[in-house]
Amino acid sequence: MRNTQITRGFLSVFIMLLVISSLQACKKKIEFSTSAVVPAAEGWVKIKRDKNNNYQVELAVIRLADPKRLTPPKAIYVLWIETQESGPQNIGQLKTSSSLFSKSLRSSLKTLTPHKPLGFFITAEDSINIKSPGKQVVLRTESI
């Protein structure tokens, strides 16, 4: 009787771990390459296709310098998606903050896009309302 309960417990844990790992496997995590502009910055983008054939994009970057401290100074950071069908697309402004216990900046963005990603890059810009990326590319992923 006791062996049966232990076996059921192990089986339940195994099935739960299998379900969790299969859900995580649906997300693809792509890391940004080291930046020449902001070498301390590190980050990644996770992408997942949803049931409506859109792509969920989740970005996180740490130690990304305030864009006003760049040369030349800029106002914001913008995430771009590289696509085959329509070239680079502006998919949003990074939200940046620091925590109470740490002065290092953390940037994030969560959004949806109908475009299939080939890669991502971040630029420093003066405005969010731009249609093409500026020349100051801060971080870039490898091609997907």
Short mmCIF file of N, CA and C in Angstrom, two decimals:
data_model
loop_
_atom_site.label_atom_id
_atom_site.label_comp_id
_atom_site.label_asym_id
_atom_site.label_seq_id
_atom_site.Cartn_x
_atom_site.Cartn_y
_atom_site.Cartn_z
N MET A 1 0.83 -1.19 0.00
CA MET A 1 0.00 0.00 0.00
C MET A 1 0.87 1.25 0.00
N ARG A 2 1.89 1.28 0.86
CA ARG A 2 2.77 2.44 0.97
C ARG A 2 3.57 2.66 -0.32
N ASN A 3 4.04 1.58 -0.95
CA ASN A 3 4.77 1.69 -2.21
C ASN A 3 3.89 2.27 -3.32
N THR A 4 2.62 1.92 -3.33
CA THR A 4 1.68 2.43 -4.32
C THR A 4 1.51 3.94 -4.16
N GLN A 5 1.40 4.41 -2.92
CA GLN A 5 1.26 5.85 -2.67
C GLN A 5 2.52 6.60 -3.09
N ILE A 6 3.68 6.04 -2.79
CA ILE A 6 4.94 6.68 -3.18
C ILE A 6 5.05 6.73 -4.70
N THR A 7 4.70 5.63 -5.36
CA THR A 7 4.75 5.57 -6.82
C THR A 7 3.81 6.61 -7.42
N ARG A 8 2.60 6.74 -6.89
CA ARG A 8 1.65 7.74 -7.38
C ARG A 8 2.18 9.15 -7.17
N GLY A 9 2.83 9.38 -6.02
CA GLY A 9 3.41 10.71 -5.74
C GLY A 9 4.49 11.06 -6.74
N PHE A 10 5.39 10.11 -7.01
CA PHE A 10 6.45 10.34 -7.99
C PHE A 10 5.87 10.57 -9.38
N LEU A 11 4.86 9.78 -9.73
CA LEU A 11 4.21 9.92 -11.03
C LEU A 11 3.55 11.29 -11.16
N SER A 12 2.88 11.75 -10.12
CA SER A 12 2.23 13.07 -10.14
C SER A 12 3.26 14.18 -10.33
N VAL A 13 4.37 14.10 -9.59
CA VAL A 13 5.43 15.11 -9.71
C VAL A 13 6.04 15.07 -11.11
N PHE A 14 6.28 13.87 -11.63
CA PHE A 14 6.84 13.73 -12.97
C PHE A 14 5.93 14.35 -14.03
N ILE A 15 4.65 14.08 -13.95
CA ILE A 15 3.69 14.63 -14.92
C ILE A 15 3.63 16.15 -14.81
N MET A 16 3.64 16.67 -13.59
CA MET A 16 3.62 18.12 -13.40
C MET A 16 4.87 18.77 -14.00
N LEU A 17 6.04 18.18 -13.77
CA LEU A 17 7.28 18.72 -14.34
C LEU A 17 7.27 18.64 -15.86
N LEU A 18 6.71 17.58 -16.41
CA LEU A 18 6.61 17.43 -17.85
C LEU A 18 5.72 18.51 -18.46
N VAL A 19 4.59 18.79 -17.81
CA VAL A 19 3.67 19.84 -18.29
C VAL A 19 4.35 21.21 -18.23
N ILE A 20 5.01 21.51 -17.13
CA ILE A 20 5.69 22.80 -16.98
C ILE A 20 6.79 22.96 -18.02
N SER A 21 7.59 21.92 -18.23
CA SER A 21 8.68 22.03 -19.20
C SER A 21 8.15 22.15 -20.62
N SER A 22 7.02 21.50 -20.93
CA SER A 22 6.47 21.62 -22.28
C SER A 22 5.91 23.03 -22.52
N LEU A 23 5.35 23.65 -21.47
CA LEU A 23 4.88 25.03 -21.61
C LEU A 23 6.04 25.98 -21.82
N GLN A 24 7.14 25.78 -21.11
CA GLN A 24 8.32 26.63 -21.27
C GLN A 24 8.97 26.41 -22.63
N ALA A 25 8.87 25.21 -23.16
CA ALA A 25 9.48 24.91 -24.45
C ALA A 25 8.82 25.69 -25.58
N CYS A 26 7.59 26.13 -25.40
CA CYS A 26 6.88 26.89 -26.42
C CYS A 26 7.46 28.28 -26.59
N LYS A 27 8.14 28.79 -25.57
CA LYS A 27 8.75 30.11 -25.65
C LYS A 27 10.19 29.97 -26.13
N LYS A 28 10.59 30.88 -27.01
CA LYS A 28 11.96 30.89 -27.48
C LYS A 28 12.66 32.11 -26.88
N LYS A 29 13.81 31.89 -26.26
CA LYS A 29 14.54 32.97 -25.63
C LYS A 29 15.78 33.28 -26.46
N ILE A 30 15.92 34.55 -26.85
CA ILE A 30 17.04 35.01 -27.66
C ILE A 30 17.77 36.10 -26.88
N GLU A 31 19.07 35.94 -26.71
CA GLU A 31 19.85 36.93 -25.97
C GLU A 31 20.43 37.98 -26.91
N PHE A 32 20.59 39.19 -26.38
CA PHE A 32 21.23 40.26 -27.12
C PHE A 32 22.74 40.08 -27.08
N SER A 33 23.42 40.44 -28.15
CA SER A 33 24.88 40.42 -28.18
C SER A 33 25.42 41.58 -27.35
N THR A 34 26.68 41.48 -26.93
CA THR A 34 27.30 42.56 -26.17
C THR A 34 27.34 43.82 -27.02
N SER A 35 27.04 44.93 -26.39
CA SER A 35 26.94 46.21 -27.08
C SER A 35 28.24 47.01 -27.00
N ALA A 36 28.62 47.62 -28.10
CA ALA A 36 29.77 48.54 -28.10
C ALA A 36 29.35 49.89 -27.52
N VAL A 37 28.07 50.23 -27.62
CA VAL A 37 27.56 51.51 -27.13
C VAL A 37 27.37 51.48 -25.62
N VAL A 38 26.77 50.38 -25.10
CA VAL A 38 26.53 50.21 -23.67
C VAL A 38 27.00 48.80 -23.30
N PRO A 39 28.32 48.61 -23.10
CA PRO A 39 28.86 47.27 -22.91
C PRO A 39 28.34 46.53 -21.68
N ALA A 40 27.90 47.22 -20.64
CA ALA A 40 27.42 46.56 -19.43
C ALA A 40 26.00 46.00 -19.59
N ALA A 41 25.30 46.45 -20.61
CA ALA A 41 23.91 46.02 -20.80
C ALA A 41 23.83 44.55 -21.19
N GLU A 42 22.88 43.85 -20.58
CA GLU A 42 22.58 42.45 -20.91
C GLU A 42 21.08 42.31 -21.01
N GLY A 43 20.64 41.47 -21.94
CA GLY A 43 19.20 41.29 -22.05
C GLY A 43 18.82 40.15 -22.95
N TRP A 44 17.52 39.92 -23.02
CA TRP A 44 16.97 38.86 -23.83
C TRP A 44 15.56 39.22 -24.28
N VAL A 45 15.13 38.51 -25.30
CA VAL A 45 13.75 38.62 -25.80
C VAL A 45 13.19 37.20 -25.82
N LYS A 46 11.98 37.05 -25.30
CA LYS A 46 11.26 35.77 -25.41
C LYS A 46 10.12 35.97 -26.38
N ILE A 47 9.97 35.02 -27.28
CA ILE A 47 8.86 35.09 -28.24
C ILE A 47 8.07 33.79 -28.16
N LYS A 48 6.77 33.94 -28.36
CA LYS A 48 5.88 32.80 -28.34
C LYS A 48 4.72 33.09 -29.29
N ARG A 49 4.39 32.12 -30.11
CA ARG A 49 3.26 32.27 -31.02
C ARG A 49 1.99 31.93 -30.27
N ASP A 50 0.96 32.78 -30.38
CA ASP A 50 -0.28 32.51 -29.67
C ASP A 50 -1.30 31.83 -30.59
N LYS A 51 -2.48 31.55 -30.05
CA LYS A 51 -3.50 30.82 -30.82
C LYS A 51 -4.06 31.62 -31.99
N ASN A 52 -3.84 32.94 -32.01
CA ASN A 52 -4.30 33.80 -33.10
C ASN A 52 -3.21 34.04 -34.14
N ASN A 53 -2.11 33.29 -34.04
CA ASN A 53 -0.95 33.42 -34.93
C ASN A 53 -0.23 34.75 -34.80
N ASN A 54 -0.39 35.42 -33.66
CA ASN A 54 0.42 36.58 -33.34
C ASN A 54 1.61 36.11 -32.54
N TYR A 55 2.61 36.97 -32.39
CA TYR A 55 3.79 36.64 -31.61
C TYR A 55 3.81 37.50 -30.35
N GLN A 56 3.84 36.82 -29.20
CA GLN A 56 3.99 37.52 -27.93
C GLN A 56 5.47 37.80 -27.75
N VAL A 57 5.80 39.04 -27.48
CA VAL A 57 7.19 39.46 -27.31
C VAL A 57 7.36 39.98 -25.90
N GLU A 58 8.34 39.45 -25.20
CA GLU A 58 8.66 39.90 -23.84
C GLU A 58 10.16 40.19 -23.79
N LEU A 59 10.51 41.42 -23.43
CA LEU A 59 11.90 41.85 -23.40
C LEU A 59 12.30 42.23 -21.98
N ALA A 60 13.54 41.93 -21.64
CA ALA A 60 14.11 42.38 -20.37
C ALA A 60 15.59 42.71 -20.61
N VAL A 61 16.01 43.88 -20.11
CA VAL A 61 17.40 44.32 -20.23
C VAL A 61 17.80 44.93 -18.90
N ILE A 62 19.02 44.62 -18.45
CA ILE A 62 19.55 45.24 -17.24
C ILE A 62 20.78 46.07 -17.59
N ARG A 63 21.04 47.05 -16.76
CA ARG A 63 22.19 47.95 -16.89
C ARG A 63 22.25 48.69 -18.23
N LEU A 64 21.11 49.06 -18.74
CA LEU A 64 21.04 49.87 -19.95
C LEU A 64 21.10 51.32 -19.50
N ALA A 65 22.12 52.05 -19.92
CA ALA A 65 22.33 53.43 -19.47
C ALA A 65 21.14 54.32 -19.84
N ASP A 66 20.94 55.35 -19.06
CA ASP A 66 19.92 56.35 -19.37
C ASP A 66 20.24 56.91 -20.76
N PRO A 67 19.26 56.95 -21.67
CA PRO A 67 19.55 57.42 -23.04
C PRO A 67 20.06 58.87 -23.09
N LYS A 68 19.79 59.66 -22.07
CA LYS A 68 20.28 61.04 -22.03
C LYS A 68 21.80 61.10 -21.82
N ARG A 69 22.40 59.98 -21.38
CA ARG A 69 23.84 59.93 -21.13
C ARG A 69 24.63 59.43 -22.34
N LEU A 70 23.93 59.06 -23.42
CA LEU A 70 24.60 58.60 -24.63
C LEU A 70 25.18 59.79 -25.39
N THR A 71 26.04 59.49 -26.35
CA THR A 71 26.60 60.53 -27.21
C THR A 71 26.18 60.23 -28.64
N PRO A 72 25.33 61.02 -29.26
CA PRO A 72 24.60 62.16 -28.71
C PRO A 72 23.46 61.69 -27.79
N PRO A 73 23.03 62.58 -26.88
CA PRO A 73 21.95 62.23 -25.96
C PRO A 73 20.64 61.96 -26.71
N LYS A 74 19.89 61.01 -26.21
CA LYS A 74 18.58 60.67 -26.79
C LYS A 74 17.54 60.65 -25.68
N ALA A 75 16.27 60.55 -26.06
CA ALA A 75 15.18 60.60 -25.09
C ALA A 75 14.70 59.22 -24.64
N ILE A 76 14.67 58.25 -25.55
CA ILE A 76 14.07 56.95 -25.25
C ILE A 76 14.81 55.83 -25.98
N TYR A 77 14.47 54.59 -25.59
CA TYR A 77 14.91 53.40 -26.32
C TYR A 77 13.69 52.79 -26.99
N VAL A 78 13.89 52.30 -28.23
CA VAL A 78 12.81 51.70 -29.01
C VAL A 78 13.24 50.29 -29.42
N LEU A 79 12.32 49.32 -29.28
CA LEU A 79 12.56 47.96 -29.74
C LEU A 79 12.02 47.81 -31.16
N TRP A 80 12.85 47.24 -32.01
CA TRP A 80 12.50 47.00 -33.41
C TRP A 80 12.50 45.50 -33.65
N ILE A 81 11.59 45.06 -34.50
CA ILE A 81 11.56 43.68 -34.94
C ILE A 81 11.96 43.66 -36.41
N GLU A 82 12.86 42.76 -36.76
CA GLU A 82 13.24 42.59 -38.16
C GLU A 82 12.34 41.51 -38.75
N THR A 83 11.69 41.84 -39.87
CA THR A 83 10.76 40.92 -40.51
C THR A 83 11.12 40.73 -41.97
N GLN A 84 10.74 39.60 -42.51
CA GLN A 84 11.01 39.34 -43.91
C GLN A 84 10.05 40.10 -44.81
N GLU A 85 8.78 40.16 -44.41
CA GLU A 85 7.77 40.75 -45.28
C GLU A 85 7.72 42.27 -45.28
N SER A 86 8.13 42.91 -44.17
CA SER A 86 7.98 44.37 -44.13
C SER A 86 9.16 45.11 -43.52
N GLY A 87 10.32 44.50 -43.45
CA GLY A 87 11.51 45.17 -42.93
C GLY A 87 11.40 45.46 -41.44
N PRO A 88 12.22 46.38 -40.92
CA PRO A 88 12.18 46.69 -39.49
C PRO A 88 10.88 47.40 -39.11
N GLN A 89 10.29 46.96 -37.98
CA GLN A 89 9.06 47.55 -37.48
C GLN A 89 9.25 47.99 -36.04
N ASN A 90 8.85 49.22 -35.73
CA ASN A 90 8.87 49.76 -34.37
C ASN A 90 7.78 49.04 -33.58
N ILE A 91 8.18 48.30 -32.52
CA ILE A 91 7.15 47.60 -31.75
C ILE A 91 7.00 48.12 -30.33
N GLY A 92 7.71 49.23 -30.01
CA GLY A 92 7.43 49.84 -28.73
C GLY A 92 8.61 50.46 -28.02
N GLN A 93 8.27 51.31 -27.06
CA GLN A 93 9.25 52.00 -26.22
C GLN A 93 9.55 51.15 -24.99
N LEU A 94 10.81 51.04 -24.64
CA LEU A 94 11.20 50.32 -23.43
C LEU A 94 10.82 51.14 -22.20
N LYS A 95 10.29 50.45 -21.21
CA LYS A 95 10.00 51.08 -19.92
C LYS A 95 11.21 50.82 -19.04
N THR A 96 11.76 51.88 -18.47
CA THR A 96 12.99 51.76 -17.68
C THR A 96 12.75 52.26 -16.27
N SER A 97 13.31 51.51 -15.30
CA SER A 97 13.17 51.90 -13.90
C SER A 97 14.33 51.32 -13.11
N SER A 98 14.50 51.84 -11.90
CA SER A 98 15.47 51.25 -10.96
C SER A 98 14.69 50.88 -9.70
N SER A 99 15.26 49.95 -8.93
CA SER A 99 14.55 49.51 -7.73
C SER A 99 15.06 50.26 -6.51
N LEU A 100 14.39 50.07 -5.41
CA LEU A 100 14.74 50.71 -4.16
C LEU A 100 16.12 50.28 -3.67
N PHE A 101 16.47 49.01 -3.91
CA PHE A 101 17.72 48.47 -3.40
C PHE A 101 18.85 48.46 -4.43
N SER A 102 18.59 48.83 -5.66
CA SER A 102 19.61 48.80 -6.70
C SER A 102 19.46 50.01 -7.60
N LYS A 103 20.57 50.62 -7.94
CA LYS A 103 20.53 51.78 -8.84
C LYS A 103 20.63 51.37 -10.30
N SER A 104 20.93 50.08 -10.58
CA SER A 104 21.04 49.67 -11.98
C SER A 104 19.66 49.67 -12.63
N LEU A 105 19.63 50.19 -13.83
CA LEU A 105 18.36 50.32 -14.55
C LEU A 105 17.90 48.98 -15.11
N ARG A 106 16.61 48.78 -15.06
CA ARG A 106 15.98 47.61 -15.65
C ARG A 106 14.98 48.10 -16.68
N SER A 107 15.06 47.53 -17.86
CA SER A 107 14.14 47.91 -18.93
C SER A 107 13.32 46.71 -19.33
N SER A 108 12.08 46.97 -19.72
CA SER A 108 11.20 45.86 -20.10
C SER A 108 10.19 46.33 -21.14
N LEU A 109 9.60 45.35 -21.78
CA LEU A 109 8.55 45.60 -22.76
C LEU A 109 7.82 44.29 -23.00
N LYS A 110 6.50 44.36 -23.03
CA LYS A 110 5.66 43.22 -23.42
C LYS A 110 4.70 43.72 -24.47
N THR A 111 4.63 43.00 -25.58
CA THR A 111 3.75 43.42 -26.66
C THR A 111 3.40 42.24 -27.55
N LEU A 112 2.50 42.46 -28.49
CA LEU A 112 2.11 41.48 -29.51
C LEU A 112 2.42 42.04 -30.87
N THR A 113 2.78 41.16 -31.80
CA THR A 113 2.99 41.58 -33.17
C THR A 113 2.51 40.49 -34.12
N PRO A 114 1.94 40.87 -35.26
CA PRO A 114 1.54 39.86 -36.24
C PRO A 114 2.72 39.41 -37.10
N HIS A 115 3.85 40.12 -37.00
CA HIS A 115 5.01 39.85 -37.86
C HIS A 115 5.86 38.71 -37.31
N LYS A 116 6.28 37.82 -38.19
CA LYS A 116 7.20 36.74 -37.79
C LYS A 116 8.60 37.35 -37.62
N PRO A 117 9.19 37.20 -36.42
CA PRO A 117 10.48 37.84 -36.18
C PRO A 117 11.66 37.09 -36.81
N LEU A 118 12.57 37.87 -37.39
CA LEU A 118 13.85 37.33 -37.85
C LEU A 118 14.96 37.74 -36.88
N GLY A 119 14.71 38.79 -36.12
CA GLY A 119 15.66 39.30 -35.14
C GLY A 119 15.08 40.55 -34.49
N PHE A 120 15.80 41.05 -33.48
CA PHE A 120 15.37 42.24 -32.76
C PHE A 120 16.57 43.15 -32.55
N PHE A 121 16.32 44.45 -32.46
CA PHE A 121 17.36 45.38 -32.07
C PHE A 121 16.74 46.57 -31.36
N ILE A 122 17.57 47.25 -30.57
CA ILE A 122 17.14 48.40 -29.79
C ILE A 122 17.92 49.61 -30.26
N THR A 123 17.22 50.70 -30.49
CA THR A 123 17.88 51.96 -30.86
C THR A 123 17.55 53.03 -29.84
N ALA A 124 18.41 54.01 -29.76
CA ALA A 124 18.17 55.20 -28.94
C ALA A 124 17.57 56.25 -29.87
N GLU A 125 16.45 56.83 -29.47
CA GLU A 125 15.71 57.75 -30.35
C GLU A 125 15.26 58.99 -29.59
N ASP A 126 14.86 60.01 -30.36
CA ASP A 126 14.32 61.24 -29.78
C ASP A 126 12.81 61.17 -29.57
N SER A 127 12.14 60.26 -30.30
CA SER A 127 10.68 60.18 -30.24
C SER A 127 10.24 58.75 -30.49
N ILE A 128 9.08 58.37 -29.97
CA ILE A 128 8.52 57.04 -30.21
C ILE A 128 7.85 56.97 -31.58
N ASN A 129 7.43 58.09 -32.11
CA ASN A 129 6.65 58.13 -33.35
C ASN A 129 7.53 58.13 -34.59
N ILE A 130 8.42 57.16 -34.71
CA ILE A 130 9.30 57.10 -35.87
C ILE A 130 9.00 55.84 -36.67
N LYS A 131 9.17 55.94 -37.96
CA LYS A 131 8.86 54.82 -38.85
C LYS A 131 10.08 54.01 -39.25
N SER A 132 11.26 54.59 -39.13
CA SER A 132 12.48 53.86 -39.46
C SER A 132 13.52 54.08 -38.36
N PRO A 133 14.35 53.08 -38.12
CA PRO A 133 15.31 53.18 -37.01
C PRO A 133 16.40 54.20 -37.27
N GLY A 134 16.84 54.84 -36.18
CA GLY A 134 17.98 55.75 -36.27
C GLY A 134 19.27 54.96 -36.38
N LYS A 135 20.38 55.68 -36.41
CA LYS A 135 21.68 55.05 -36.61
C LYS A 135 22.28 54.48 -35.33
N GLN A 136 21.78 54.89 -34.17
CA GLN A 136 22.38 54.50 -32.89
C GLN A 136 21.74 53.18 -32.38
N VAL A 137 22.24 52.06 -32.91
CA VAL A 137 21.78 50.75 -32.48
C VAL A 137 22.54 50.40 -31.20
N VAL A 138 21.79 50.14 -30.14
CA VAL A 138 22.38 49.90 -28.83
C VAL A 138 22.59 48.41 -28.57
N LEU A 139 21.59 47.59 -28.87
CA LEU A 139 21.67 46.14 -28.70
C LEU A 139 21.03 45.46 -29.90
N ARG A 140 21.52 44.25 -30.20
CA ARG A 140 21.00 43.47 -31.34
C ARG A 140 21.07 41.99 -31.00
N THR A 141 20.04 41.25 -31.44
CA THR A 141 20.08 39.79 -31.32
C THR A 141 20.69 39.21 -32.58
N GLU A 142 21.07 37.95 -32.50
CA GLU A 142 21.45 37.22 -33.71
C GLU A 142 20.19 36.94 -34.49
N SER A 143 20.32 36.54 -35.74
CA SER A 143 19.16 36.17 -36.53
C SER A 143 18.52 34.92 -35.95
N ILE A 144 17.20 34.89 -36.01
CA ILE A 144 16.46 33.75 -35.44
C ILE A 144 16.35 32.66 -36.49
#
